[in-house]
Amino acid sequence: MKNLVFTMLLSVAGMLCSAQTTGSFKGKLIEQTTKQPIAGASVQIEKAQLGTISDSLGFFAVNNIPAGTYAVTISSVGYQTKYISEIVITAGKTYYSEIEVIQQITSLNDVVVRTSRGENNPLTPVSTFSYSREEIFRNPGAQGDIMRALSSLPGVVSSGAQFSAIAARGQGTQDNVYMVDDIPMFNLSHLEAEGFNSGFNDPNGGRFSIFAPRVIDNVQFQNGGFDAVYGRRSSSYLGLGIKEGNRETWSFAGQFDLIGATLIADGPVSKKTSVFSSARYQNFSLLQRVLNLPNPINISFGDYLIKTTTQLNAKNKLSFIAMYNPEAPRRGIDDIEPGYDINDDNSGGTALFDHTGRKALIGANLRTLLNNSSVLKNVLYFRSSTVDNNFGNFTPLLSSGDSVLDPKYGRYENDLRHIKNNQREIGYRSIYTKRFSKLTLTAGIDAAMVDLDYERLLKRTDTVYTFRSTDQRPGPAQYYQVLDPSLYNSRFNDRAFNGSGYVTASWKVSSRVTLNPGIRYDYTGFAEQHTVSPRLSGSILLGDKHSVNFASGIYYQDAGLSDVAGQTAANKLKNERSFQNILGYKYQFSSDLKLVVEGWHKQFDDVVVQPNRVQSLLNNNGTGHAYGADISLTKRLSQQWYGAVSYSYMESKRDDHNGLGEYDYTFSIPHNFSLLGSYKPNNKWILSGKFRYSTGRPADEYIVHADVLNNPEMLRYSQEITAINGRRLNNYISLDVRVDYNVPMKRGVFSAFVDLANINNQFNVNTEVFIPNTGKVYNVGLGVFPSFGVRVEL
């Protein structure tokens, strides 16, 4: 027995020791816009004194690299020098990557710019921000969630401490263009509370990204001013690239943390095809016990993804992606504990719900090199979203201190309201890009058939105890509203065709001036509306380090499908329209340090509004405007550290034209400050921190009426809103810290991490919920949010 234990200890010790063996770095270099291979480029492994030259097809290989972490510099005449901050060479394995390089746009003495995908691209001259896979993973407090990582960018506002959805420059969480491997998606989050507000949408968006950590390989974010290739949303553009499988060797990874587990497999299945797959399951029971939360909600969800990439031949590359994202949160009467105060923060009040949801995506992307200056991309996809929500409530017996006695002795029902929202879309995109000597032309078409099956049912007449002063009531002394099934219920089952066509160009007017004109046409089937959106952006180089950028254009946004479904046949919602202008300045201090300053203004027309909170009727009577300025200093990942500091000023106003006048929009946040830093002192430790401050979110001003039913035995309070968003919640302050510890093994890496969001434990309030039983509100928000776990890569 002793010999067996001794042998096992030696085996473990041997695995934890770094092997003095080598690995390889292989890949292919292509031009970012036209995807043409780059021959004769230099690939240098820093600190290893190793390098090579790419061949006529763009392929390169560097062998016999000692195991470790390295930076890579790629340079070629006529192209911007590319710097890859970190590749991990594992003994006996090959690190493989297809690397995009941007064509040089000026004859001036360019500095070496250390960028990720999309930055310094002449097609996107307005400030573009990007994250590498490693920068996403290191982002403290994000816990690998790409949407939470984006919240530290200038002009971006997180929708709350417990939410991962983002709002950009005075607009909402539903207003962003999302592209995943060039496939349009409208929702990238779990646990979006559809039906939260008396059956209508919660503006906060979802709580957790549908992408597991290390799945996203590159991120490109543009805070407005995006070109005519993208549409149907108007606020910002977010392009996500799923990691491709390694064409040379297999690798496996597993992460196990406080809320679940993630498994990843990555490698070749043939000489031409590689696969990347991931599976994640999350359950919040353990975390809620660690935080000692009362009445924990049963929350679980999964994320399953597979992507294959096949190099059919020298001209054609085919990728296939499939995703499945189920979720099932619920709160039943058995989850409510006696003795808790329903006024407490995050108490959940008297709400009961049972939710099931599923998202699925299947897509194919064929990239064809037509000749040495043009590329054609064809994308075919099918996506679906299934939502089945039951909402109920209970009327508890309360003690004199507003504590719940035995919940089962109160009145409760599980299915007062029911919402079914099933969406299916089959779509096709074809995008052609051609490069001339001073002009790059892009033209394309999008076509989609959208199928919507929607049902909203109220089982009986309900009472709504929150109302606006201007809402219609039978009499001025009735301080509540009646939610009638005839005004609430909706049934919609129909399909519609959406079509788009667009042309955009990037014209190098001179060595210093680039102009990007474009125009987009959209037909929206459910609205039966044709729209045309002209856009223009450009940049003026003032020197080899600094430039002025600008953008102006019209953007249209489709109405939300659930909003469309709630209207009568005679009431067709129009697309919302915005006119946007941006003016910016960028200074590249050094190869990895840049300063960006931008001012912006937006004008909104035909904004969808709800005249009466207890009716599903909507119209396009709303208008508004927003303006602000952003300043950011970004240090890209190099020399083992990266960081960013940013400040944003923003005002966003809306007017529903209902007699209450202009008000602050939900995501109007005047002041927003973020400071982020990450340092890797050696191959074992990574230390990261992030501080965020923002003005508190707008909240309604109101007065409370007591005994509104005139029944002392059924005492109810109501909340009369006297000014929409007329005050503000407390300021948001959060300090996030992450520590990673890596131990090289003979055949991989063992890692342990601690990721603490809001380590200062300030309870950041996201919203208030009125409780008719007590006349008080409970706050929805989050204090400290810890996560820790281990990761093994083989």
PDB file of N, CA and C in Angstrom, residues 437-502:
ATOM      1  N   SER A 437      -7.161  49.950 -56.506  1.00  0.00           N
ATOM      2  CA  SER A 437      -5.933  50.588 -56.040  1.00  0.00           C
ATOM      3  C   SER A 437      -6.196  51.570 -54.900  1.00  0.00           C
ATOM      4  N   LYS A 438      -7.259  52.364 -55.003  1.00  0.00           N
ATOM      5  CA  LYS A 438      -7.558  53.346 -53.960  1.00  0.00           C
ATOM      6  C   LYS A 438      -8.977  53.214 -53.420  1.00  0.00           C
ATOM      7  N   LEU A 439      -9.646  52.139 -53.780  1.00  0.00           N
ATOM      8  CA  LEU A 439     -11.052  51.986 -53.402  1.00  0.00           C
ATOM      9  C   LEU A 439     -11.335  50.534 -53.043  1.00  0.00           C
ATOM     10  N   THR A 440     -12.048  50.349 -51.936  1.00  0.00           N
ATOM     11  CA  THR A 440     -12.565  49.030 -51.571  1.00  0.00           C
ATOM     12  C   THR A 440     -14.082  49.106 -51.591  1.00  0.00           C
ATOM     13  N   LEU A 441     -14.692  48.254 -52.375  1.00  0.00           N
ATOM     14  CA  LEU A 441     -16.145  48.266 -52.559  1.00  0.00           C
ATOM     15  C   LEU A 441     -16.757  47.022 -51.927  1.00  0.00           C
ATOM     16  N   THR A 442     -17.822  47.211 -51.152  1.00  0.00           N
ATOM     17  CA  THR A 442     -18.562  46.106 -50.558  1.00  0.00           C
ATOM     18  C   THR A 442     -20.031  46.254 -50.907  1.00  0.00           C
ATOM     19  N   ALA A 443     -20.636  45.183 -51.406  1.00  0.00           N
ATOM     20  CA  ALA A 443     -22.060  45.181 -51.738  1.00  0.00           C
ATOM     21  C   ALA A 443     -22.654  43.865 -51.271  1.00  0.00           C
ATOM     22  N   GLY A 444     -23.908  43.913 -50.845  1.00  0.00           N
ATOM     23  CA  GLY A 444     -24.503  42.681 -50.355  1.00  0.00           C
ATOM     24  C   GLY A 444     -26.008  42.746 -50.273  1.00  0.00           C
ATOM     25  N   ILE A 445     -26.591  41.572 -50.044  1.00  0.00           N
ATOM     26  CA  ILE A 445     -28.026  41.437 -49.827  1.00  0.00           C
ATOM     27  C   ILE A 445     -28.256  40.549 -48.620  1.00  0.00           C
ATOM     28  N   ASP A 446     -29.321  40.838 -47.882  1.00  0.00           N
ATOM     29  CA  ASP A 446     -29.794  40.000 -46.787  1.00  0.00           C
ATOM     30  C   ASP A 446     -31.247  39.655 -47.060  1.00  0.00           C
ATOM     31  N   ALA A 447     -31.621  38.432 -46.782  1.00  0.00           N
ATOM     32  CA  ALA A 447     -33.023  38.017 -46.917  1.00  0.00           C
ATOM     33  C   ALA A 447     -33.350  37.080 -45.767  1.00  0.00           C
ATOM     34  N   ALA A 448     -34.513  37.277 -45.164  1.00  0.00           N
ATOM     35  CA  ALA A 448     -34.908  36.440 -44.032  1.00  0.00           C
ATOM     36  C   ALA A 448     -36.418  36.278 -44.002  1.00  0.00           C
ATOM     37  N   MET A 449     -36.861  35.077 -43.669  1.00  0.00           N
ATOM     38  CA  MET A 449     -38.267  34.815 -43.411  1.00  0.00           C
ATOM     39  C   MET A 449     -38.419  34.609 -41.911  1.00  0.00           C
ATOM     40  N   VAL A 450     -39.233  35.470 -41.296  1.00  0.00           N
ATOM     41  CA  VAL A 450     -39.416  35.470 -39.849  1.00  0.00           C
ATOM     42  C   VAL A 450     -40.789  34.903 -39.519  1.00  0.00           C
ATOM     43  N   ASP A 451     -40.813  33.904 -38.657  1.00  0.00           N
ATOM     44  CA  ASP A 451     -42.060  33.253 -38.232  1.00  0.00           C
ATOM     45  C   ASP A 451     -42.252  33.546 -36.748  1.00  0.00           C
ATOM     46  N   LEU A 452     -43.390  34.147 -36.402  1.00  0.00           N
ATOM     47  CA  LEU A 452     -43.659  34.551 -35.022  1.00  0.00           C
ATOM     48  C   LEU A 452     -44.951  33.912 -34.538  1.00  0.00           C
ATOM     49  N   ASP A 453     -44.843  33.143 -33.474  1.00  0.00           N
ATOM     50  CA  ASP A 453     -45.993  32.518 -32.822  1.00  0.00           C
ATOM     51  C   ASP A 453     -46.030  33.034 -31.384  1.00  0.00           C
ATOM     52  N   TYR A 454     -46.978  33.927 -31.115  1.00  0.00           N
ATOM     53  CA  TYR A 454     -46.980  34.661 -29.845  1.00  0.00           C
ATOM     54  C   TYR A 454     -48.363  34.571 -29.204  1.00  0.00           C
ATOM     55  N   GLU A 455     -48.361  34.404 -27.887  1.00  0.00           N
ATOM     56  CA  GLU A 455     -49.622  34.379 -27.146  1.00  0.00           C
ATOM     57  C   GLU A 455     -49.397  34.982 -25.766  1.00  0.00           C
ATOM     58  N   ARG A 456     -50.324  35.865 -25.375  1.00  0.00           N
ATOM     59  CA  ARG A 456     -50.266  36.489 -24.061  1.00  0.00           C
ATOM     60  C   ARG A 456     -51.658  36.383 -23.453  1.00  0.00           C
ATOM     61  N   LEU A 457     -51.765  35.720 -22.310  1.00  0.00           N
ATOM     62  CA  LEU A 457     -53.067  35.445 -21.712  1.00  0.00           C
ATOM     63  C   LEU A 457     -53.095  35.869 -20.246  1.00  0.00           C
ATOM     64  N   LEU A 458     -54.176  36.520 -19.867  1.00  0.00           N
ATOM     65  CA  LEU A 458     -54.458  36.859 -18.478  1.00  0.00           C
ATOM     66  C   LEU A 458     -55.678  36.043 -18.054  1.00  0.00           C
ATOM     67  N   LYS A 459     -55.525  35.242 -17.011  1.00  0.00           N
ATOM     68  CA  LYS A 459     -56.575  34.299 -16.627  1.00  0.00           C
ATOM     69  C   LYS A 459     -57.824  34.992 -16.097  1.00  0.00           C
ATOM     70  N   ARG A 460     -57.643  36.078 -15.421  1.00  0.00           N
ATOM     71  CA  ARG A 460     -58.779  36.806 -14.831  1.00  0.00           C
ATOM     72  C   ARG A 460     -58.432  38.281 -14.763  1.00  0.00           C
ATOM     73  N   THR A 461     -59.401  39.088 -14.451  1.00  0.00           N
ATOM     74  CA  THR A 461     -59.148  40.512 -14.240  1.00  0.00           C
ATOM     75  C   THR A 461     -58.186  40.689 -13.068  1.00  0.00           C
ATOM     76  N   ASP A 462     -57.203  41.545 -13.277  1.00  0.00           N
ATOM     77  CA  ASP A 462     -56.184  41.776 -12.251  1.00  0.00           C
ATOM     78  C   ASP A 462     -56.148  43.264 -11.919  1.00  0.00           C
ATOM     79  N   THR A 463     -55.588  43.572 -10.767  1.00  0.00           N
ATOM     80  CA  THR A 463     -55.464  44.952 -10.318  1.00  0.00           C
ATOM     81  C   THR A 463     -54.013  45.380 -10.401  1.00  0.00           C
ATOM     82  N   VAL A 464     -53.785  46.550 -10.992  1.00  0.00           N
ATOM     83  CA  VAL A 464     -52.441  47.112 -11.107  1.00  0.00           C
ATOM     84  C   VAL A 464     -52.358  48.306 -10.169  1.00  0.00           C
ATOM     85  N   TYR A 465     -51.430  48.228  -9.219  1.00  0.00           N
ATOM     86  CA  TYR A 465     -51.355  49.246  -8.173  1.00  0.00           C
ATOM     87  C   TYR A 465     -50.296  50.306  -8.451  1.00  0.00           C
ATOM     88  N   THR A 466     -49.675  50.260  -9.604  1.00  0.00           N
ATOM     89  CA  THR A 466     -48.745  51.309 -10.021  1.00  0.00           C
ATOM     90  C   THR A 466     -49.289  51.946 -11.287  1.00  0.00           C
ATOM     91  N   PHE A 467     -49.447  53.262 -11.282  1.00  0.00           N
ATOM     92  CA  PHE A 467     -50.029  53.933 -12.440  1.00  0.00           C
ATOM     93  C   PHE A 467     -49.460  55.342 -12.536  1.00  0.00           C
ATOM     94  N   ARG A 468     -49.541  55.910 -13.738  1.00  0.00           N
ATOM     95  CA  ARG A 468     -49.107  57.284 -13.954  1.00  0.00           C
ATOM     96  C   ARG A 468     -50.276  58.246 -13.738  1.00  0.00           C
ATOM     97  N   SER A 469     -49.953  59.456 -13.352  1.00  0.00           N
ATOM     98  CA  SER A 469     -51.005  60.451 -13.080  1.00  0.00           C
ATOM     99  C   SER A 469     -51.886  60.678 -14.294  1.00  0.00           C
ATOM    100  N   THR A 470     -51.327  60.504 -15.491  1.00  0.00           N
ATOM    101  CA  THR A 470     -52.086  60.762 -16.711  1.00  0.00           C
ATOM    102  C   THR A 470     -52.814  59.531 -17.237  1.00  0.00           C
ATOM    103  N   ASP A 471     -52.617  58.365 -16.622  1.00  0.00           N
ATOM    104  CA  ASP A 471     -53.302  57.163 -17.095  1.00  0.00           C
ATOM    105  C   ASP A 471     -54.805  57.273 -16.846  1.00  0.00           C
ATOM    106  N   GLN A 472     -55.568  56.704 -17.767  1.00  0.00           N
ATOM    107  CA  GLN A 472     -57.018  56.765 -17.669  1.00  0.00           C
ATOM    108  C   GLN A 472     -57.519  55.874 -16.533  1.00  0.00           C
ATOM    109  N   ARG A 473     -58.440  56.443 -15.717  1.00  0.00           N
ATOM    110  CA  ARG A 473     -59.095  55.692 -14.653  1.00  0.00           C
ATOM    111  C   ARG A 473     -60.568  56.084 -14.657  1.00  0.00           C
ATOM    112  N   PRO A 474     -61.452  55.207 -14.200  1.00  0.00           N
ATOM    113  CA  PRO A 474     -62.885  55.533 -14.216  1.00  0.00           C
ATOM    114  C   PRO A 474     -63.226  56.792 -13.439  1.00  0.00           C
ATOM    115  N   GLY A 475     -62.480  57.054 -12.370  1.00  0.00           N
ATOM    116  CA  GLY A 475     -62.746  58.245 -11.580  1.00  0.00           C
ATOM    117  C   GLY A 475     -61.480  58.707 -10.890  1.00  0.00           C
ATOM    118  N   PRO A 476     -61.372  59.993 -10.554  1.00  0.00           N
ATOM    119  CA  PRO A 476     -60.138  60.504  -9.947  1.00  0.00           C
ATOM    120  C   PRO A 476     -59.856  59.917  -8.574  1.00  0.00           C
ATOM    121  N   ALA A 477     -60.863  59.360  -7.912  1.00  0.00           N
ATOM    122  CA  ALA A 477     -60.667  58.790  -6.582  1.00  0.00           C
ATOM    123  C   ALA A 477     -60.267  57.323  -6.637  1.00  0.00           C
ATOM    124  N   GLN A 478     -60.189  56.751  -7.825  1.00  0.00           N
ATOM    125  CA  GLN A 478     -59.758  55.352  -7.958  1.00  0.00           C
ATOM    126  C   GLN A 478     -58.256  55.344  -8.183  1.00  0.00           C
ATOM    127  N   TYR A 479     -57.526  55.003  -7.138  1.00  0.00           N
ATOM    128  CA  TYR A 479     -56.061  55.082  -7.188  1.00  0.00           C
ATOM    129  C   TYR A 479     -55.440  53.733  -7.554  1.00  0.00           C
ATOM    130  N   TYR A 480     -55.947  53.147  -8.590  1.00  0.00           N
ATOM    131  CA  TYR A 480     -55.384  51.914  -9.146  1.00  0.00           C
ATOM    132  C   TYR A 480     -55.979  51.750 -10.527  1.00  0.00           C
ATOM    133  N   GLN A 481     -55.452  50.772 -11.277  1.00  0.00           N
ATOM    134  CA  GLN A 481     -55.995  50.459 -12.591  1.00  0.00           C
ATOM    135  C   GLN A 481     -56.401  48.993 -12.638  1.00  0.00           C
ATOM    136  N   VAL A 482     -57.300  48.715 -13.553  1.00  0.00           N
ATOM    137  CA  VAL A 482     -57.775  47.347 -13.742  1.00  0.00           C
ATOM    138  C   VAL A 482     -57.192  46.806 -15.036  1.00  0.00           C
ATOM    139  N   LEU A 483     -56.509  45.690 -14.922  1.00  0.00           N
ATOM    140  CA  LEU A 483     -55.939  45.014 -16.088  1.00  0.00           C
ATOM    141  C   LEU A 483     -56.969  44.006 -16.577  1.00  0.00           C
ATOM    142  N   ASP A 484     -57.602  44.360 -17.686  1.00  0.00           N
ATOM    143  CA  ASP A 484     -58.690  43.547 -18.212  1.00  0.00           C
ATOM    144  C   ASP A 484     -58.160  42.582 -19.265  1.00  0.00           C
ATOM    145  N   PRO A 485     -58.571  41.319 -19.210  1.00  0.00           N
ATOM    146  CA  PRO A 485     -58.079  40.363 -20.221  1.00  0.00           C
ATOM    147  C   PRO A 485     -58.333  40.808 -21.655  1.00  0.00           C
ATOM    148  N   SER A 486     -59.432  41.504 -21.903  1.00  0.00           N
ATOM    149  CA  SER A 486     -59.736  41.917 -23.273  1.00  0.00           C
ATOM    150  C   SER A 486     -58.752  42.954 -23.798  1.00  0.00           C
ATOM    151  N   LEU A 487     -58.132  43.708 -22.894  1.00  0.00           N
ATOM    152  CA  LEU A 487     -57.152  44.710 -23.300  1.00  0.00           C
ATOM    153  C   LEU A 487     -55.718  44.188 -23.235  1.00  0.00           C
ATOM    154  N   TYR A 488     -55.549  43.056 -22.569  1.00  0.00           N
ATOM    155  CA  TYR A 488     -54.205  42.509 -22.370  1.00  0.00           C
ATOM    156  C   TYR A 488     -53.924  41.337 -23.305  1.00  0.00           C
ATOM    157  N   ASN A 489     -54.880  40.456 -23.450  1.00  0.00           N
ATOM    158  CA  ASN A 489     -54.651  39.216 -24.185  1.00  0.00           C
ATOM    159  C   ASN A 489     -54.338  39.473 -25.651  1.00  0.00           C
ATOM    160  N   SER A 490     -53.473  38.660 -26.185  1.00  0.00           N
ATOM    161  CA  SER A 490     -53.071  38.810 -27.579  1.00  0.00           C
ATOM    162  C   SER A 490     -52.709  37.439 -28.137  1.00  0.00           C
ATOM    163  N   ARG A 491     -53.098  37.234 -29.382  1.00  0.00           N
ATOM    164  CA  ARG A 491     -52.734  35.988 -30.080  1.00  0.00           C
ATOM    165  C   ARG A 491     -52.271  36.361 -31.474  1.00  0.00           C
ATOM    166  N   PHE A 492     -51.059  35.915 -31.829  1.00  0.00           N
ATOM    167  CA  PHE A 492     -50.471  36.295 -33.110  1.00  0.00           C
ATOM    168  C   PHE A 492     -49.685  35.103 -33.646  1.00  0.00           C
ATOM    169  N   ASN A 493     -49.981  34.735 -34.868  1.00  0.00           N
ATOM    170  CA  ASN A 493     -49.248  33.646 -35.519  1.00  0.00           C
ATOM    171  C   ASN A 493     -49.141  33.999 -37.005  1.00  0.00           C
ATOM    172  N   ASP A 494     -47.979  34.480 -37.401  1.00  0.00           N
ATOM    173  CA  ASP A 494     -47.821  34.951 -38.769  1.00  0.00           C
ATOM    174  C   ASP A 494     -46.345  34.930 -39.123  1.00  0.00           C
ATOM    175  N   ARG A 495     -46.076  35.124 -40.390  1.00  0.00           N
ATOM    176  CA  ARG A 495     -44.692  35.217 -40.852  1.00  0.00           C
ATOM    177  C   ARG A 495     -44.555  36.396 -41.791  1.00  0.00           C
ATOM    178  N   ALA A 496     -43.335  36.871 -41.922  1.00  0.00           N
ATOM    179  CA  ALA A 496     -43.088  38.034 -42.774  1.00  0.00           C
ATOM    180  C   ALA A 496     -41.688  37.927 -43.369  1.00  0.00           C
ATOM    181  N   PHE A 497     -41.514  38.609 -44.483  1.00  0.00           N
ATOM    182  CA  PHE A 497     -40.224  38.620 -45.182  1.00  0.00           C
ATOM    183  C   PHE A 497     -39.506  39.928 -44.896  1.00  0.00           C
ATOM    184  N   ASN A 498     -38.226  39.835 -44.560  1.00  0.00           N
ATOM    185  CA  ASN A 498     -37.358  41.003 -44.413  1.00  0.00           C
ATOM    186  C   ASN A 498     -36.260  40.934 -45.471  1.00  0.00           C
ATOM    187  N   GLY A 499     -36.068  42.019 -46.186  1.00  0.00           N
ATOM    188  CA  GLY A 499     -35.025  42.049 -47.196  1.00  0.00           C
ATOM    189  C   GLY A 499     -34.191  43.313 -47.082  1.00  0.00           C
ATOM    190  N   SER A 500     -32.906  43.195 -47.425  1.00  0.00           N
ATOM    191  CA  SER A 500     -31.999  44.335 -47.350  1.00  0.00           C
ATOM    192  C   SER A 500     -31.013  44.289 -48.511  1.00  0.00           C
ATOM    193  N   GLY A 501     -30.585  45.454 -48.940  1.00  0.00           N
ATOM    194  CA  GLY A 501     -29.511  45.584 -49.910  1.00  0.00           C
ATOM    195  C   GLY A 501     -28.637  46.758 -49.522  1.00  0.00           C
ATOM    196  N   TYR A 502     -27.337  46.656 -49.738  1.00  0.00           N
ATOM    197  CA  TYR A 502     -26.452  47.716 -49.279  1.00  0.00           C
ATOM    198  C   TYR A 502     -25.194  47.772 -50.139  1.00  0.00           C
TER     199      TYR A 502
END
